[in-house]
CSV table of C-alpha atoms in Angstrom, one decimal:
chain,number,residue,atom,x,y,z
A,1,MET,CA,44.7,101.9,100.4
A,2,PRO,CA,48.3,101.5,102.1
A,3,ASP,CA,51.0,100.5,99.8
A,4,GLY,CA,53.7,98.3,100.9
A,5,ARG,CA,55.7,101.1,101.9
A,6,LEU,CA,53.0,102.4,104.4
A,7,SER,CA,52.2,99.0,105.5
A,8,PHE,CA,55.7,98.5,106.5
A,9,LEU,CA,56.0,102.3,108.4
A,10,GLY,CA,52.9,101.1,110.2
A,11,ARG,CA,54.3,97.9,111.6
A,12,LEU,CA,57.5,99.8,112.3
A,13,ASN,CA,55.5,102.2,114.4
A,14,ARG,CA,53.8,99.3,116.0
A,15,THR,CA,57.1,97.5,117.0
A,16,PRO,CA,58.3,98.2,120.7
A,17,LYS,CA,60.9,100.7,121.1
A,18,HIS,CA,63.2,98.5,122.8
A,19,ARG,CA,63.0,96.0,120.0
A,20,LEU,CA,63.7,98.6,117.7
A,21,ALA,CA,66.7,99.6,119.8
A,22,GLY,CA,68.1,96.1,120.0
A,23,TRP,CA,68.0,95.5,116.3
A,24,ALA,CA,69.8,98.8,116.0
A,25,VAL,CA,72.4,97.6,118.5
A,26,LEU,CA,72.7,94.3,116.6
A,27,GLY,CA,73.0,95.8,113.2
A,28,TYR,CA,75.5,98.4,114.4
A,29,ALA,CA,77.6,95.4,116.1
A,30,GLY,CA,77.5,93.6,112.9
A,31,VAL,CA,78.7,96.4,110.9
A,32,VAL,CA,81.7,96.9,113.2
A,33,CYS,CA,82.7,93.1,113.7
A,34,ALA,CA,82.4,92.6,109.9
A,35,GLY,CA,84.9,95.5,109.2
A,36,ALA,CA,86.9,94.5,112.0
A,37,LEU,CA,87.3,91.3,110.8
A,38,VAL,CA,88.5,92.6,107.5
A,39,GLY,CA,90.8,94.8,109.0
A,40,ALA,CA,92.3,92.2,111.6
A,41,GLN,CA,93.0,90.0,108.3
A,42,ILE,CA,95.0,92.9,106.6
A,43,LEU,CA,97.0,93.5,109.5
A,44,LEU,CA,97.9,89.9,110.2
A,45,ARG,CA,98.7,88.9,106.6
A,46,ALA,CA,100.4,90.4,103.9
A,47,ARG,CA,102.2,88.5,101.5
A,48,SER,CA,101.8,90.4,98.1
A,49,ARG,CA,103.7,88.8,95.3
A,50,TRP,CA,103.9,91.7,93.0
A,51,VAL,CA,104.8,95.4,93.5
A,52,PRO,CA,101.7,97.6,92.7
A,53,GLY,CA,101.4,99.0,89.3
A,54,GLU,CA,99.3,99.3,86.3
A,55,PHE,CA,99.7,97.9,82.7
A,56,MET,CA,99.4,99.9,79.8
A,57,PRO,CA,100.4,100.7,76.2
A,58,VAL,CA,103.3,103.2,75.5
A,59,VAL,CA,103.2,106.1,73.0
A,60,ARG,CA,107.0,107.3,72.3
A,61,ARG,CA,107.6,110.6,71.1
A,62,GLY,CA,111.4,111.3,71.2
A,63,ASN,CA,112.2,111.9,75.0
A,64,ASP,CA,108.5,112.1,75.7
A,65,VAL,CA,105.9,109.3,76.9
A,66,LEU,CA,102.4,109.3,76.5
A,67,LEU,CA,100.0,107.3,78.8
A,68,PRO,CA,96.3,106.7,79.3
A,69,PHE,CA,94.8,108.3,82.3
A,70,SER,CA,95.1,106.2,85.4
A,71,ARG,CA,95.6,106.6,88.9
A,72,GLU,CA,99.2,105.9,88.6
A,73,THR,CA,100.0,108.2,85.5
A,74,LEU,CA,98.0,111.2,87.0
A,75,SER,CA,100.0,110.8,90.4
A,76,ARG,CA,102.2,113.7,91.4
A,77,GLY,CA,106.0,113.5,91.1
A,78,VAL,CA,108.0,111.0,89.0
A,79,VAL,CA,106.8,107.4,88.2
A,80,GLY,CA,108.9,104.2,87.1
A,81,ILE,CA,108.1,102.5,83.9
A,82,MET,CA,109.2,99.0,82.7
A,83,PRO,CA,108.2,97.7,79.0
A,84,LEU,CA,107.3,94.0,79.0
A,85,LEU,CA,106.9,93.7,75.4
A,86,PRO,CA,108.8,93.4,72.9
A,87,ASN,CA,111.7,93.7,75.0
A,88,LYS,CA,112.8,94.7,78.8
A,89,GLY,CA,114.3,97.9,80.3
A,90,HIS,CA,113.4,100.5,82.7
A,91,ALA,CA,113.0,104.3,82.9
A,92,VAL,CA,112.1,107.0,85.5
A,93,LEU,CA,109.5,109.5,84.2
A,94,GLY,CA,109.0,112.9,85.2
A,95,PRO,CA,106.1,114.6,86.6
A,96,PRO,CA,102.7,114.7,84.7
A,97,GLU,CA,101.4,116.8,81.9
A,98,ARG,CA,98.0,116.5,80.6
A,99,GLU,CA,97.6,116.5,76.8
A,100,LYS,CA,94.1,116.1,75.7
A,101,ALA,CA,93.2,112.4,76.7
A,102,LEU,CA,96.5,111.4,77.5
A,103,VAL,CA,99.2,112.0,80.1
A,104,ARG,CA,102.7,113.3,79.0
A,105,ARG,CA,105.8,112.5,81.1
A,106,THR,CA,109.4,113.1,80.0
A,107,VAL,CA,112.1,110.2,80.5
A,108,GLN,CA,114.5,111.4,83.1
A,109,HIS,CA,116.7,108.1,83.3
A,110,GLU,CA,116.5,105.1,81.0
A,111,ARG,CA,118.3,101.8,80.9
A,112,GLY,CA,117.5,99.6,77.9
A,113,VAL,CA,114.7,100.8,75.8
A,114,LEU,CA,111.3,101.9,76.3
A,115,PRO,CA,109.9,101.4,72.7
A,116,HIS,CA,107.1,103.1,71.1
A,117,GLY,CA,103.9,100.6,71.1
A,118,SER,CA,105.2,98.5,73.9
A,119,LEU,CA,102.9,97.1,76.7
A,120,ALA,CA,104.5,98.6,80.0
A,121,TRP,CA,104.1,98.4,83.7
A,122,VAL,CA,104.0,101.7,85.5
A,123,SER,CA,104.1,102.6,89.1
A,124,THR,CA,104.8,105.2,91.7
A,125,PHE,CA,107.0,102.6,93.5
A,126,VAL,CA,109.3,102.9,90.5
A,127,TYR,CA,111.2,100.0,90.6
A,128,ASN,CA,109.8,96.3,91.0
A,129,GLY,CA,113.1,94.3,90.3
A,130,THR,CA,116.6,94.3,91.6
A,131,PRO,CA,119.2,96.9,92.0
A,132,MET,CA,120.1,95.7,88.6
A,133,GLN,CA,117.3,98.1,87.5
A,134,LEU,CA,119.4,100.9,88.4
A,135,GLY,CA,122.7,99.4,87.1
A,136,VAL,CA,124.2,98.5,90.3
A,137,ALA,CA,125.8,95.1,91.0
A,138,TYR,CA,124.8,93.3,94.0
A,139,GLU,CA,124.9,90.0,95.5
A,140,ASP,CA,122.1,87.7,96.8
A,141,VAL,CA,122.6,86.7,100.5
A,142,ALA,CA,121.0,85.0,103.2
A,143,VAL,CA,120.6,86.3,106.7
A,144,ARG,CA,120.2,83.5,109.2
A,145,THR,CA,117.6,83.6,111.9
A,146,GLU,CA,115.9,81.2,114.2
A,147,VAL,CA,112.9,80.8,111.8
A,148,GLY,CA,114.8,80.3,108.5
A,149,ASP,CA,116.8,82.4,106.1
A,150,MET,CA,115.9,85.8,105.3
A,151,PRO,CA,116.7,86.6,101.5
A,152,ALA,CA,118.8,90.1,101.1
A,153,TRP,CA,120.3,91.8,98.6
A,154,HIS,CA,124.1,93.4,99.6
A,155,ILE,CA,125.5,96.2,97.9
A,156,PRO,CA,129.1,96.8,98.9
A,157,ALA,CA,130.4,100.7,99.2
A,158,ILE,CA,131.8,101.9,96.2
A,159,SER,CA,135.3,102.5,98.0
A,160,GLU,CA,135.2,98.6,98.5
A,161,SER,CA,135.6,98.3,94.7
A,162,ASP,CA,139.3,98.8,95.1
A,163,GLY,CA,139.9,95.2,96.9
A,164,SER,CA,141.1,96.8,100.0
A,165,GLY,CA,138.5,94.9,102.0
A,166,GLU,CA,138.0,97.7,104.2
A,167,ARG,CA,134.4,97.8,105.6
A,168,ASP,CA,133.0,100.6,108.0
A,169,ALA,CA,129.2,101.4,107.6
A,170,VAL,CA,126.4,99.7,106.2
A,171,VAL,CA,122.7,100.9,105.8
A,172,ILE,CA,120.3,98.1,106.3
A,173,VAL,CA,117.0,98.8,104.4
A,174,ILE,CA,113.7,97.0,105.6
A,175,HIS,CA,110.5,97.4,103.5
A,176,GLY,CA,106.8,97.7,104.8
A,177,HIS,CA,103.8,95.6,105.4
A,178,GLY,CA,103.1,93.7,102.1
A,179,GLY,CA,106.0,95.2,100.5
A,180,HIS,CA,109.2,93.9,98.8
A,181,LYS,CA,112.8,94.6,99.0
A,182,ALA,CA,112.4,96.9,95.9
A,183,GLN,CA,110.4,99.3,98.0
A,184,GLY,CA,113.7,100.9,99.1
A,185,LEU,CA,115.5,101.0,95.6
A,186,ARG,CA,114.5,104.6,95.1
A,187,ALA,CA,116.8,105.6,98.0
A,188,LEU,CA,119.9,103.4,96.7
A,189,PRO,CA,121.7,106.0,94.6
A,190,ALA,CA,121.8,108.6,97.7
A,191,LEU,CA,123.0,105.5,99.7
A,192,ARG,CA,125.8,104.8,97.2
A,193,ARG,CA,126.9,108.6,97.1
A,194,SER,CA,126.9,108.7,100.9
A,195,GLY,CA,129.8,106.1,101.0
A,196,ALA,CA,127.9,103.6,102.9
A,197,ALA,CA,127.2,99.8,102.0
A,198,SER,CA,123.7,98.6,101.6
A,199,LEU,CA,121.9,95.6,102.6
A,200,PHE,CA,118.4,95.2,101.8
A,201,VAL,CA,116.5,92.7,103.8
A,202,THR,CA,113.1,91.5,104.4
A,203,PHE,CA,111.3,89.5,107.4
A,204,ARG,CA,109.2,86.4,108.2
A,205,ASN,CA,105.9,85.8,106.7
A,206,ALA,CA,106.7,88.3,103.9
A,207,HIS,CA,106.8,87.5,100.1
A,208,GLY,CA,109.8,85.3,99.5
A,209,ALA,CA,110.6,84.9,103.2
A,210,PRO,CA,110.1,81.9,105.7
A,211,ARG,CA,106.4,81.4,106.9
A,212,VAL,CA,106.1,81.1,110.7
A,213,GLY,CA,103.0,79.3,112.0
A,214,ARG,CA,99.7,80.6,110.5
A,215,GLY,CA,101.8,83.3,108.6
A,216,HIS,CA,100.5,86.1,110.9
A,217,LEU,CA,102.6,89.3,111.2
A,218,THR,CA,103.3,91.0,114.5
A,219,LEU,CA,103.3,94.6,113.3
A,220,GLY,CA,107.1,95.0,114.3
A,221,ASP,CA,107.6,92.9,117.3
A,222,ARG,CA,108.9,89.7,116.3
A,223,GLU,CA,109.9,90.9,112.9
A,224,ALA,CA,112.3,93.0,114.7
A,225,GLU,CA,114.5,89.8,115.6
A,226,ASP,CA,115.2,89.4,111.6
A,227,LEU,CA,116.4,92.9,111.6
A,228,THR,CA,118.8,91.9,114.6
A,229,ALA,CA,119.8,88.9,112.7
A,230,ALA,CA,120.6,91.4,109.9
A,231,LEU,CA,122.8,93.3,112.3
A,232,ARG,CA,124.7,90.2,113.0
A,233,TRP,CA,125.1,89.3,109.4
A,234,ALA,CA,126.8,92.8,108.9
A,235,ALA,CA,128.9,92.3,111.9
A,236,GLU,CA,130.2,88.8,110.7
A,237,ALA,CA,130.8,90.5,107.0
A,238,GLY,CA,133.3,93.0,108.7
A,239,TYR,CA,131.1,96.1,109.3
A,240,ARG,CA,131.8,98.1,112.0
A,241,ARG,CA,128.3,100.1,112.4
A,242,ALA,CA,125.0,100.2,110.8
A,243,LEU,CA,122.2,102.7,110.0
A,244,LEU,CA,118.7,101.4,109.9
A,245,PHE,CA,116.4,102.5,107.2
A,246,GLY,CA,112.8,101.5,107.5
A,247,PHE,CA,109.6,102.2,105.4
A,248,SER,CA,106.0,102.1,106.5
A,249,MET,CA,105.8,99.0,109.0
A,250,GLY,CA,109.7,98.6,108.4
A,251,GLY,CA,110.0,102.0,110.5
A,252,ASN,CA,108.1,100.2,113.3
A,253,ILE,CA,110.6,97.1,112.9
A,254,VAL,CA,113.7,99.3,113.1
A,255,LEU,CA,112.4,101.1,116.3
A,256,SER,CA,111.6,97.9,117.8
A,257,ALA,CA,114.8,96.3,117.1
A,258,LEU,CA,116.2,99.1,119.1
A,259,ARG,CA,113.9,98.6,122.3
A,260,PRO,CA,115.4,96.9,125.2
A,261,GLN,CA,113.3,93.9,124.9
A,262,HIS,CA,115.5,92.7,121.8
A,263,GLY,CA,118.7,92.6,123.9
A,264,PRO,CA,122.1,93.6,122.7
A,265,LEU,CA,122.8,94.6,119.2
A,266,ALA,CA,125.7,93.2,117.2
A,267,LEU,CA,126.7,96.7,115.9
A,268,PRO,CA,126.4,100.3,117.0
A,269,VAL,CA,123.7,102.0,115.2
A,270,PRO,CA,124.4,105.8,115.2
A,271,GLY,CA,121.0,106.8,113.5
A,272,VAL,CA,118.0,105.9,112.0
A,273,LEU,CA,116.1,106.9,108.7
A,274,LEU,CA,112.1,106.3,108.6
A,275,ASP,CA,109.9,106.7,105.7
A,276,SER,CA,106.1,107.1,106.4
A,277,PRO,CA,106.4,105.0,109.6
A,278,ALA,CA,103.6,103.1,111.3
A,279,LEU,CA,103.9,104.3,114.9
A,280,ASP,CA,100.8,103.8,116.4
A,281,TRP,CA,98.7,100.8,114.8
A,282,LEU,CA,95.7,101.3,116.7
A,283,ASP,CA,95.6,104.9,115.5
A,284,VAL,CA,96.4,103.3,112.2
A,285,ALA,CA,93.1,101.2,112.5
A,286,ARG,CA,91.1,104.1,113.5
A,287,ALA,CA,92.4,106.1,110.5
A,288,ASN,CA,91.4,103.8,108.0
A,289,GLY,CA,88.0,103.4,109.3
A,290,ARG,CA,87.7,107.0,108.7
A,291,ARG,CA,89.2,106.7,105.4
A,292,TYR,CA,86.1,104.6,104.3
A,293,HIS,CA,83.7,107.5,105.6
A,294,LEU,CA,82.9,105.7,109.0
A,295,PRO,CA,81.9,108.2,111.8
A,296,ALA,CA,84.8,108.9,114.1
A,297,PHE,CA,82.9,106.9,116.8
A,298,MET,CA,82.3,103.7,114.7
A,299,ALA,CA,85.7,103.7,113.3
A,300,ALA,CA,87.0,103.9,117.0
A,301,HIS,CA,85.0,101.1,118.2
A,302,MET,CA,86.0,99.1,115.0
A,303,ALA,CA,89.7,99.9,116.0
A,304,GLY,CA,89.0,98.3,119.4
A,305,VAL,CA,87.7,95.2,117.9
A,306,VAL,CA,90.5,95.0,115.5
A,307,LYS,CA,93.1,95.2,118.4
A,308,TRP,CA,91.3,92.4,120.1
A,309,LEU,CA,91.4,90.0,117.1
A,310,VAL,CA,94.8,90.7,116.3
A,311,THR,CA,95.8,90.2,119.8
A,312,ARG,CA,93.5,87.0,120.0
A,313,PHE,CA,94.8,85.4,117.0
A,314,GLY,CA,98.4,87.0,116.4
A,315,GLY,CA,99.4,87.2,119.9
A,316,GLN,CA,100.4,90.8,119.5
A,317,ASN,CA,101.2,93.0,122.3
A,318,PHE,CA,100.2,96.3,120.9
A,319,ALA,CA,102.3,98.0,123.6
A,320,ALA,CA,105.3,96.6,122.5
A,321,VAL,CA,105.1,98.4,119.0
A,322,ASP,CA,103.8,101.6,120.2
A,323,GLN,CA,106.6,104.0,119.3
A,324,LEU,CA,104.9,107.1,120.1
A,325,ALA,CA,104.7,106.1,123.7
A,326,ALA,CA,108.2,104.9,123.6
A,327,ALA,CA,109.4,108.2,122.1
A,328,PRO,CA,110.9,109.7,125.5
A,329,THR,CA,113.2,106.8,125.5
A,330,PHE,CA,114.9,107.1,122.0
A,331,THR,CA,118.4,108.3,122.0
A,332,ARG,CA,119.5,108.0,118.3
A,333,PRO,CA,119.3,111.0,115.5
A,334,ILE,CA,116.3,110.2,113.3
A,335,LEU,CA,115.7,111.4,109.9
A,336,LEU,CA,111.9,111.1,108.8
A,337,PHE,CA,110.0,111.6,105.8
A,338,HIS,CA,106.1,111.7,105.7
A,339,GLY,CA,103.6,113.0,103.0
A,340,ASP,CA,100.6,115.0,104.1
A,341,ARG,CA,98.5,112.8,101.8
A,342,ASP,CA,99.2,109.7,103.4
A,343,ARG,CA,95.7,107.5,103.6
A,344,THR,CA,97.5,104.5,105.1
A,345,ILE,CA,99.6,105.7,108.0
A,346,PRO,CA,98.2,109.3,109.3
A,347,VAL,CA,100.9,112.0,108.9
A,348,THR,CA,99.6,112.9,112.4
A,349,GLN,CA,101.8,110.1,113.6
A,350,SER,CA,105.1,111.6,112.3
A,351,ASP,CA,104.0,115.1,113.5
A,352,ALA,CA,103.7,113.7,117.1
A,353,LEU,CA,107.0,112.1,117.0
A,354,ALA,CA,108.7,115.1,115.6
A,355,ALA,CA,106.8,117.4,118.4
A,356,ALA,CA,107.8,114.9,121.1
A,357,ARG,CA,111.8,114.7,120.0
A,358,PRO,CA,112.7,118.0,118.2
A,359,ASP,CA,116.1,117.4,119.9
A,360,LEU,CA,116.7,113.9,117.7
A,361,VAL,CA,114.1,114.1,114.7
A,362,GLU,CA,114.9,115.9,111.5
A,363,TYR,CA,111.5,116.1,109.9
A,364,HIS,CA,110.7,116.4,106.2
A,365,ARG,CA,106.9,116.7,106.0
A,366,VAL,CA,106.3,116.4,102.1
A,367,GLU,CA,103.5,118.1,100.7
A,368,GLY,CA,101.3,116.1,98.2
A,369,ALA,CA,103.2,112.9,98.9
A,370,LYS,CA,101.1,109.7,99.3
A,371,HIS,CA,102.3,106.7,101.5
A,372,ILE,CA,105.9,105.9,100.9
A,373,ARG,CA,105.9,108.4,98.0
A,374,CYS,CA,108.0,111.3,99.5
A,375,TRP,CA,111.0,110.8,97.1
A,376,ASN,CA,108.6,110.9,94.0
A,377,ILE,CA,107.8,114.5,94.7
A,378,ASP,CA,111.1,115.7,94.8
A,379,PRO,CA,113.7,113.1,94.5
A,380,GLN,CA,116.9,115.6,94.5
A,381,LYS,CA,115.8,116.7,97.8
A,382,TYR,CA,114.9,113.6,99.3
A,383,ASP,CA,118.4,112.2,98.2
A,384,SER,CA,120.1,115.4,99.6
A,385,ALA,CA,118.6,114.8,102.9
A,386,VAL,CA,119.5,111.3,103.0
A,387,GLU,CA,123.2,111.8,102.1
A,388,GLU,CA,123.5,114.8,104.5
A,389,PHE,CA,122.2,112.9,107.3
A,390,VAL,CA,124.2,109.6,106.5
A,391,HIS,CA,127.5,111.8,106.4
A,392,ARG,CA,126.7,113.9,109.6
A,393,VAL,CA,125.9,110.7,111.9
A,394,LEU,CA,128.8,108.7,110.3
A,395,ASN,CA,131.5,111.5,110.6
A,396,THR,CA,130.9,112.8,114.1
A,397,GLY,CA,134.6,111.5,114.7
A,398,THR,CA,133.4,109.6,117.7
A,399,THR,CA,130.9,106.9,118.6
A,400,PRO,CA,127.8,108.5,120.2
A,401,SER,CA,127.8,108.7,123.9
A,402,PHE,CA,124.3,106.6,124.0
A,403,ILE,CA,126.0,103.7,122.5
A,404,SER,CA,127.4,101.4,125.2
A,405,SER,CA,130.0,98.6,125.1
A,406,GLU,CA,127.3,96.5,126.9
A,407,GLU,CA,124.9,97.3,124.4
A,408,HIS,CA,127.0,96.3,121.5
A,409,PRO,CA,129.2,93.5,122.8
A,410,HIS,CA,130.6,92.6,119.1
A,411,ALA,CA,131.4,96.5,118.3
């Protein structure tokens, strides 16, 4: 007597092969389109209010902190921790060590108090506030753009504190997709020691910035106009040159701003710093399909649909933000960081850029680092590379030959 299973298999065997093939194609297309819709929405919209992290109780034993097992607390390298109750402070904790059912980390730097028994926010992003979390004074400023004012933090150079008013170089730091200005605060001490001022900026449709149209991102294309506006702000503030420092999508924004379609720049830009940059968005879509264990052919098809959807609804020109294709035209020295455990932006993109332009790129491929977590693995090495690069490009004695007066009419 056939059971339901055999009955089903019997009906399946009697179904014409062309009909089965049609159902398979429809099912495949449905999966691809559903995944592509989700992927396109992620690419087009990013307005997260909070810096990612986890909340947990703190056990304090002298200079050590014991925390529960979690994705953040077990992460390689350092993490940041901010107690919420009973009072606020901030600390940087060293690498993890397992202790029975807990994770032990040593306090490396502490501002305020991290008390025993407090409830705390723990994150590999380390900081979730303002430069005051590092004890650095700053001023809130607005970068005027054609779509509204972009909020920014301005940190004058240490040398400016003598009241002379002399301003030379500023490093303009721009965060990534779904990020916040706090994303770049890990590099602030190194930038301070380099002698340069800093301007931490955001861009349209990010949290805290003006919303434009439907709030869709263009993956670095139109956002580059907000960065060029930041260069104008710096020129009007008296700075004579600027370095650009981009994280993730911010790296694409930096490279897009330097391309000819965005016109002349308000200041000379003698160098660029990139951390885990998104250089090829179609490749990012493919890689994230593979991240969720899709076969390579399905991930490729899904990425193609994502590209079509993003172009259709966001008006995105993928060629305008394909920085690997544009690499032969780059002219400025680049300091590049990327972790080999990055599951968001494939490290192979930075490998390709470094291979294409060894004459310009100083590449730090960080073993064990996840997306935008290169600093966490070895803060001292990261900071040293940043300081040395800034000193090198700012102290060559002359303006690099690839910067022309036509390109920088306000310089």
